mmCIF file of C-alpha atoms and ligand atoms in Angstrom:
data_model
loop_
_atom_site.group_PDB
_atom_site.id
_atom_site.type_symbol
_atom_site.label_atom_id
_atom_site.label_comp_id
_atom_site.label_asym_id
_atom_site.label_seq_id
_atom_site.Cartn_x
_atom_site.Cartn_y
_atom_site.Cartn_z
ATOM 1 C CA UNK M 18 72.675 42.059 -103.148
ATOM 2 C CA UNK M 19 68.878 42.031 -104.068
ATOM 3 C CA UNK M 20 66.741 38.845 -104.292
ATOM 4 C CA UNK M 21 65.297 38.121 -107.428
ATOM 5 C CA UNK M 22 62.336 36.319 -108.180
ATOM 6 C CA UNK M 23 62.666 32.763 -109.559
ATOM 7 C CA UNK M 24 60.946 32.106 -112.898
ATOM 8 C CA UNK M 25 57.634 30.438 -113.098
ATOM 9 C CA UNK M 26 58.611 26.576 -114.143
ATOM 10 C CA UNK M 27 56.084 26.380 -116.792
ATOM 11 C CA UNK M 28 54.520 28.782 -118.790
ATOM 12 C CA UNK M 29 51.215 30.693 -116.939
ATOM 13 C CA UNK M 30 48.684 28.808 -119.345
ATOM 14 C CA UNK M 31 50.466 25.657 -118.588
ATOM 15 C CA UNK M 32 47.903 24.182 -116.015
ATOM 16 C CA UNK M 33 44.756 25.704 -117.890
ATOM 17 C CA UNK M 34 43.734 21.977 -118.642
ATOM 18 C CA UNK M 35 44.578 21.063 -115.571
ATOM 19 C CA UNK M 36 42.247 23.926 -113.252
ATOM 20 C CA UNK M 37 44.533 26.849 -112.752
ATOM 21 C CA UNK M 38 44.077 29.867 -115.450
ATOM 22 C CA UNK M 39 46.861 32.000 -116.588
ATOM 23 C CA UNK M 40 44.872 34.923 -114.808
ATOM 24 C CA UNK M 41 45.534 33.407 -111.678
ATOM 25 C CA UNK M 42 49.217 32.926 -112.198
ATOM 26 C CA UNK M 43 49.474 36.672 -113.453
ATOM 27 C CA UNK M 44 47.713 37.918 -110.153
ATOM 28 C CA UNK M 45 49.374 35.067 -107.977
ATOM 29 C CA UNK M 46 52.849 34.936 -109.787
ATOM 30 C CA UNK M 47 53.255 38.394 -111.065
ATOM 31 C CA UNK M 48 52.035 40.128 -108.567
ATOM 32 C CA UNK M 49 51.277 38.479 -104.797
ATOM 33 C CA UNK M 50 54.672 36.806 -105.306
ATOM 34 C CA UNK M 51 56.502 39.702 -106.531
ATOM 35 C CA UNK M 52 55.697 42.472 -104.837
ATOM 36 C CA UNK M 53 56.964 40.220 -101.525
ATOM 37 C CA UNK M 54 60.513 40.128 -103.283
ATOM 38 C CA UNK M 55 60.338 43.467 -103.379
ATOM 39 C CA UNK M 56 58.862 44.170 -99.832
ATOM 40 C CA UNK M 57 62.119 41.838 -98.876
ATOM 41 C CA UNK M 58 64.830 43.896 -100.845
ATOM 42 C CA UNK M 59 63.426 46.876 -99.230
ATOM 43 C CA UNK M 60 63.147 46.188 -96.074
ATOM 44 C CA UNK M 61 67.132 44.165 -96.085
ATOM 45 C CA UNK M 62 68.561 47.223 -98.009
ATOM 46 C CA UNK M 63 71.750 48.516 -96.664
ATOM 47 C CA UNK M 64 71.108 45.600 -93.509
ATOM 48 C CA UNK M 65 74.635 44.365 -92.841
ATOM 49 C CA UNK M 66 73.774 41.291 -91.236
ATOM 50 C CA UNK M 67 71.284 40.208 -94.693
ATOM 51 C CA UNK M 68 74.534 40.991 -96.767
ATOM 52 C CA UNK M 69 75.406 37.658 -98.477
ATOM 53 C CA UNK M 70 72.983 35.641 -96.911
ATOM 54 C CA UNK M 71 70.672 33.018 -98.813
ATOM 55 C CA UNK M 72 67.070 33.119 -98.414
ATOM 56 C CA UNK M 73 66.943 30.201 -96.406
ATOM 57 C CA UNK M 74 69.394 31.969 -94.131
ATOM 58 C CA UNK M 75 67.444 34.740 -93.511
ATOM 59 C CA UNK M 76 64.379 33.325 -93.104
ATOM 60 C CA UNK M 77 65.995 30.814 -90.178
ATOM 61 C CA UNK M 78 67.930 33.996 -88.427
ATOM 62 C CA UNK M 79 64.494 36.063 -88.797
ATOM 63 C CA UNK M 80 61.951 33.317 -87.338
ATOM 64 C CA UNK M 81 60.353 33.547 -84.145
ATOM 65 C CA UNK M 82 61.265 37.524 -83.598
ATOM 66 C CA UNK M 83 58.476 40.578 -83.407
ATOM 67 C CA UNK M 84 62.266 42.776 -84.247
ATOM 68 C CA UNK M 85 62.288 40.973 -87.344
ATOM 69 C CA UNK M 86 59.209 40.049 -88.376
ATOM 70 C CA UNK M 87 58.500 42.007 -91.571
ATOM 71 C CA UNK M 88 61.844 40.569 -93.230
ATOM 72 C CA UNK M 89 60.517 36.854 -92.100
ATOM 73 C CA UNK M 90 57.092 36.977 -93.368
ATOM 74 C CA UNK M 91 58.512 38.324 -96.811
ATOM 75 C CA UNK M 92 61.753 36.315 -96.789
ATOM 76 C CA UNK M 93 58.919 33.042 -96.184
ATOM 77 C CA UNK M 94 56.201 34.132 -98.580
ATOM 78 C CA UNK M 95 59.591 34.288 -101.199
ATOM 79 C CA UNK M 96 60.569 30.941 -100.458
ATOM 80 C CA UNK M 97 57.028 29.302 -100.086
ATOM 81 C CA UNK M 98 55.669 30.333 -103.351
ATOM 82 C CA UNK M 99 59.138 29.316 -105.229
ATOM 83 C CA UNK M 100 58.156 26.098 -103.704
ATOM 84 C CA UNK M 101 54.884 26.115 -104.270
ATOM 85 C CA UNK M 102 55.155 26.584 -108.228
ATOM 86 C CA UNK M 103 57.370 23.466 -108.559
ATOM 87 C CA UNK M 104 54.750 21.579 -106.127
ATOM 88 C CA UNK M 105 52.937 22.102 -109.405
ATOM 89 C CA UNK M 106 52.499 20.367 -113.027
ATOM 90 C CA UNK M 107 50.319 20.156 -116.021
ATOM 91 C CA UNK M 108 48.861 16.997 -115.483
ATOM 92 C CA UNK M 109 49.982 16.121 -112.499
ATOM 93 C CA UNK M 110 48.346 14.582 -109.072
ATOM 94 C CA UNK M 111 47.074 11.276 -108.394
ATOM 95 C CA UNK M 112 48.718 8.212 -106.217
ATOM 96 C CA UNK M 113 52.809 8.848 -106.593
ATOM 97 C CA UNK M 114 54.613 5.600 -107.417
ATOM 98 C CA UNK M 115 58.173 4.284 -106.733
ATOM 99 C CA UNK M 116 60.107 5.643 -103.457
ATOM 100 C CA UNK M 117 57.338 8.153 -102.629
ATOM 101 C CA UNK M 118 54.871 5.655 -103.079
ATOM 102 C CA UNK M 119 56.703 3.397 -100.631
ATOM 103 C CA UNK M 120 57.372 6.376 -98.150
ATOM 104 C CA UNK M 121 53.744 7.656 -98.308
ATOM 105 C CA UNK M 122 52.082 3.901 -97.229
ATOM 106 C CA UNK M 123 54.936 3.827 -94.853
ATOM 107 C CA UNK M 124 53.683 6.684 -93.124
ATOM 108 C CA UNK M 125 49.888 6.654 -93.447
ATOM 109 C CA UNK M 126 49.211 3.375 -94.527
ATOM 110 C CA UNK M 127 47.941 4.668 -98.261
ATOM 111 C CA UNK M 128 47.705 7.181 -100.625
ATOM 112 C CA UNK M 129 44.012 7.301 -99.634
ATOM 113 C CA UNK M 130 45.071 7.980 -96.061
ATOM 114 C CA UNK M 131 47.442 10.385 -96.950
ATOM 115 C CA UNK M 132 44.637 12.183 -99.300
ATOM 116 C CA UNK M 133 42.034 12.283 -96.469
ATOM 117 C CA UNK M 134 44.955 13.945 -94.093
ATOM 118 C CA UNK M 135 46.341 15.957 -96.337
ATOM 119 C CA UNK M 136 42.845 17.242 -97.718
ATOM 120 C CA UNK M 137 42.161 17.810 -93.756
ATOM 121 C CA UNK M 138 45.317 19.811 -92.911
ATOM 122 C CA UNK M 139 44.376 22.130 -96.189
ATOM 123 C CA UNK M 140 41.090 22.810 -95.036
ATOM 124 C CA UNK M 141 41.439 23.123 -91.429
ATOM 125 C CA UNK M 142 44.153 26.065 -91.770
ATOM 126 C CA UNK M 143 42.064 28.637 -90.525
ATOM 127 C CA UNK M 144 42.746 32.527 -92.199
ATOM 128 C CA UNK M 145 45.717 32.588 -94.645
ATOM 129 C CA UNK M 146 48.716 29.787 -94.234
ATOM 130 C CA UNK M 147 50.202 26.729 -96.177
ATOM 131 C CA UNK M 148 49.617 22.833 -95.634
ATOM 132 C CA UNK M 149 52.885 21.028 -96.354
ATOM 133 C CA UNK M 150 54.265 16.985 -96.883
ATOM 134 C CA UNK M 151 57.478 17.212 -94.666
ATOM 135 C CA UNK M 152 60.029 14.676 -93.695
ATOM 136 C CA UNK M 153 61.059 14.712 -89.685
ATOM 137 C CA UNK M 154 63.474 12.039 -88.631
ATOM 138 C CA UNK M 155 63.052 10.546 -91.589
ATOM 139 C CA UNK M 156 59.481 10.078 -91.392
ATOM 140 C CA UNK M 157 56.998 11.458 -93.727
ATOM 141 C CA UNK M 158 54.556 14.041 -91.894
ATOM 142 C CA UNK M 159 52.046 16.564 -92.562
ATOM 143 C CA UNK M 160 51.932 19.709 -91.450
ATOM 144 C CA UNK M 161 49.705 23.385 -92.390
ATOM 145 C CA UNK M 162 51.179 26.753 -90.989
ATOM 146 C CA UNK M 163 49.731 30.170 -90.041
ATOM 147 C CA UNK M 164 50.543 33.350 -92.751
ATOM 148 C CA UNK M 165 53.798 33.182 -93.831
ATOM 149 C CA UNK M 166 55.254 29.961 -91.711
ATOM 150 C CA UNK M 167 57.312 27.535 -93.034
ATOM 151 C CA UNK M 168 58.659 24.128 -91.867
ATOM 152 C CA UNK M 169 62.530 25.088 -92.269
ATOM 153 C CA UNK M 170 62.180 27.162 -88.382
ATOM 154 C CA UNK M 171 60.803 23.715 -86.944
ATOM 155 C CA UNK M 172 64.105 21.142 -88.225
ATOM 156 C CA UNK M 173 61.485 20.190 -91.191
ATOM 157 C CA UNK M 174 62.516 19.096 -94.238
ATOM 158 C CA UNK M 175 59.474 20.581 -96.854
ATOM 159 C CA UNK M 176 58.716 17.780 -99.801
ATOM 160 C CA UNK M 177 55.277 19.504 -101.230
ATOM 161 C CA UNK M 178 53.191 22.690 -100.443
ATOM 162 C CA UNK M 179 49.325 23.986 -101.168
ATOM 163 C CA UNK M 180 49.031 27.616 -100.736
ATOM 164 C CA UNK M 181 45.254 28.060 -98.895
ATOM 165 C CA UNK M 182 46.125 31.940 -98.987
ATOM 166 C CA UNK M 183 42.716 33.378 -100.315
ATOM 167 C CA UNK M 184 44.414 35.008 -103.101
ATOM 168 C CA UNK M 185 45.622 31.683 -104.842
ATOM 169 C CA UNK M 186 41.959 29.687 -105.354
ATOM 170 C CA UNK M 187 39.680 32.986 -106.140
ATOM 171 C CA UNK M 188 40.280 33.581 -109.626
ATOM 172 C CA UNK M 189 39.406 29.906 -110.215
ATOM 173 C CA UNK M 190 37.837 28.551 -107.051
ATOM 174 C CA UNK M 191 35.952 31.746 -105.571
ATOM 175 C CA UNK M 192 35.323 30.979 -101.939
ATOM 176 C CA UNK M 193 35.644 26.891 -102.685
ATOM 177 C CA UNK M 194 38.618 25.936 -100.714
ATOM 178 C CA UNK M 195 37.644 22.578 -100.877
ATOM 179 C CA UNK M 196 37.460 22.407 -104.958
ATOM 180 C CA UNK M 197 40.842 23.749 -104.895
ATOM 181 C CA UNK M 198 42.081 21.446 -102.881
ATOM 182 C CA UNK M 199 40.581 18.540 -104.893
ATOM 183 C CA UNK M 200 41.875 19.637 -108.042
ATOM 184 C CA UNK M 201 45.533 20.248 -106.882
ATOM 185 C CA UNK M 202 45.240 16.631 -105.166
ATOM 186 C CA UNK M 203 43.799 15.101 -108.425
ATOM 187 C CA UNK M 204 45.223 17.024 -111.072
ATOM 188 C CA UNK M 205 48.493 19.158 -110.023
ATOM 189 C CA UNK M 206 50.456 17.317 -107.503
ATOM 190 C CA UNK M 207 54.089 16.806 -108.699
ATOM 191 C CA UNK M 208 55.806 13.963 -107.348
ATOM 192 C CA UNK M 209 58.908 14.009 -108.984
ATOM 193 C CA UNK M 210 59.797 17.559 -107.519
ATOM 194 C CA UNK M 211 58.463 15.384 -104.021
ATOM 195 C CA UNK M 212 61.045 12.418 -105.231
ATOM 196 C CA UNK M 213 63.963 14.982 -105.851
ATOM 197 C CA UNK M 214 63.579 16.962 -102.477
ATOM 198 C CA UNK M 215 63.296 12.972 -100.388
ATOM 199 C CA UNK M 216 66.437 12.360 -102.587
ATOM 200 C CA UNK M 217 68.544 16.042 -102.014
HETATM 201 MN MN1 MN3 H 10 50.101 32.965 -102.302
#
């Protein structure tokens, strides 16, 4: 049974207003995004032990094996962009309120704090990789990985993601991590997909 690509959550000029152009979701979405569901299906075709599995499942059997590695870098690039396009909303960003608010000054004191750490972890991911808000031990943490890592191989539970990838800022950032980074902070985080992952 093949993967299939989950739908984008809003439509690709959705976030226009809010930095991201539909150009970038059409390259990003339709194509970086896609063409590793399809790298996946290939590469688990006619693989007994995939049969059935979910993609969590194969990413957590896959990790941490050079045998395996092609199926976990695509199986994790799947699973991180799905959650990266629902770390994502059309006016979105700014200080979260409620329970996240409560969790995030919990954990670094304010949203301020969590901004300047966040904002560090994005930018200090040297190359390609992903900076994440996960919960450990019921603490709020965060966390960048390398490529196609993802917190589910470390016992993490992933709240929020920013792709640094090269491919998702050029179309409307160029080479300016940093303005991407801004703008997702400011203008894109969604904290009610945060609220509903603390909650699941
Ligand atoms: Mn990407």
């Amino acid at each position: 049974m093949a993967f299939e690509q989950a739908p984008l959550p809003f439509d690709s000029g959705a976030l226009e207003a809010s930095g991201m152009k539909a150009e970038t979701f059409e390259y990003h979405y339709g194509k970086h995004h896609k063409a590793y569901v399809d790298n996946l299906n290939k590469l688990i075709d006619g693989k007994a032990e995939y049969a059935g599995k979910s993609l969590e499942e194969v990413i957590v059997m896959t990790a941490g094996n050079d045998a395996t590695a092609g199926i976990f870098n695509n199986a994790a690039q799947v699973w991180n962009h799905s959650f990266f396009w629902n770390s994502i909303k059309a006016g979105g960003g700014g200080a979260p309120t409620g329970a996240v608010a409560d969790k995030i000054n919990a954990a670094f004191g304010s949203y301020e704090k969590f901004k300047e750490d966040f904002t560090a972890a994005a930018t200090t991911q040297f190359g390609s990789g992903w900076a994440w808000l996960v919960e450990e031990n019921g603490t709020l943490k965060i966390t960048k990985t390398a490529n196609a890592d993802n917190p589910l191989t470390k016992g993490q539970k992933p709240l929020l993601t920013l792709d640094v990838w090269e491919h998702a800022y050029y179309i409307d950032f160029r080479n300016a991590r940093p303005g991407y980074i801004a703008n997702y902070l400011d203008k894109l985080v969604n904290w009610d997909f945060v609220a509903a992952n603390m909650a699941a």
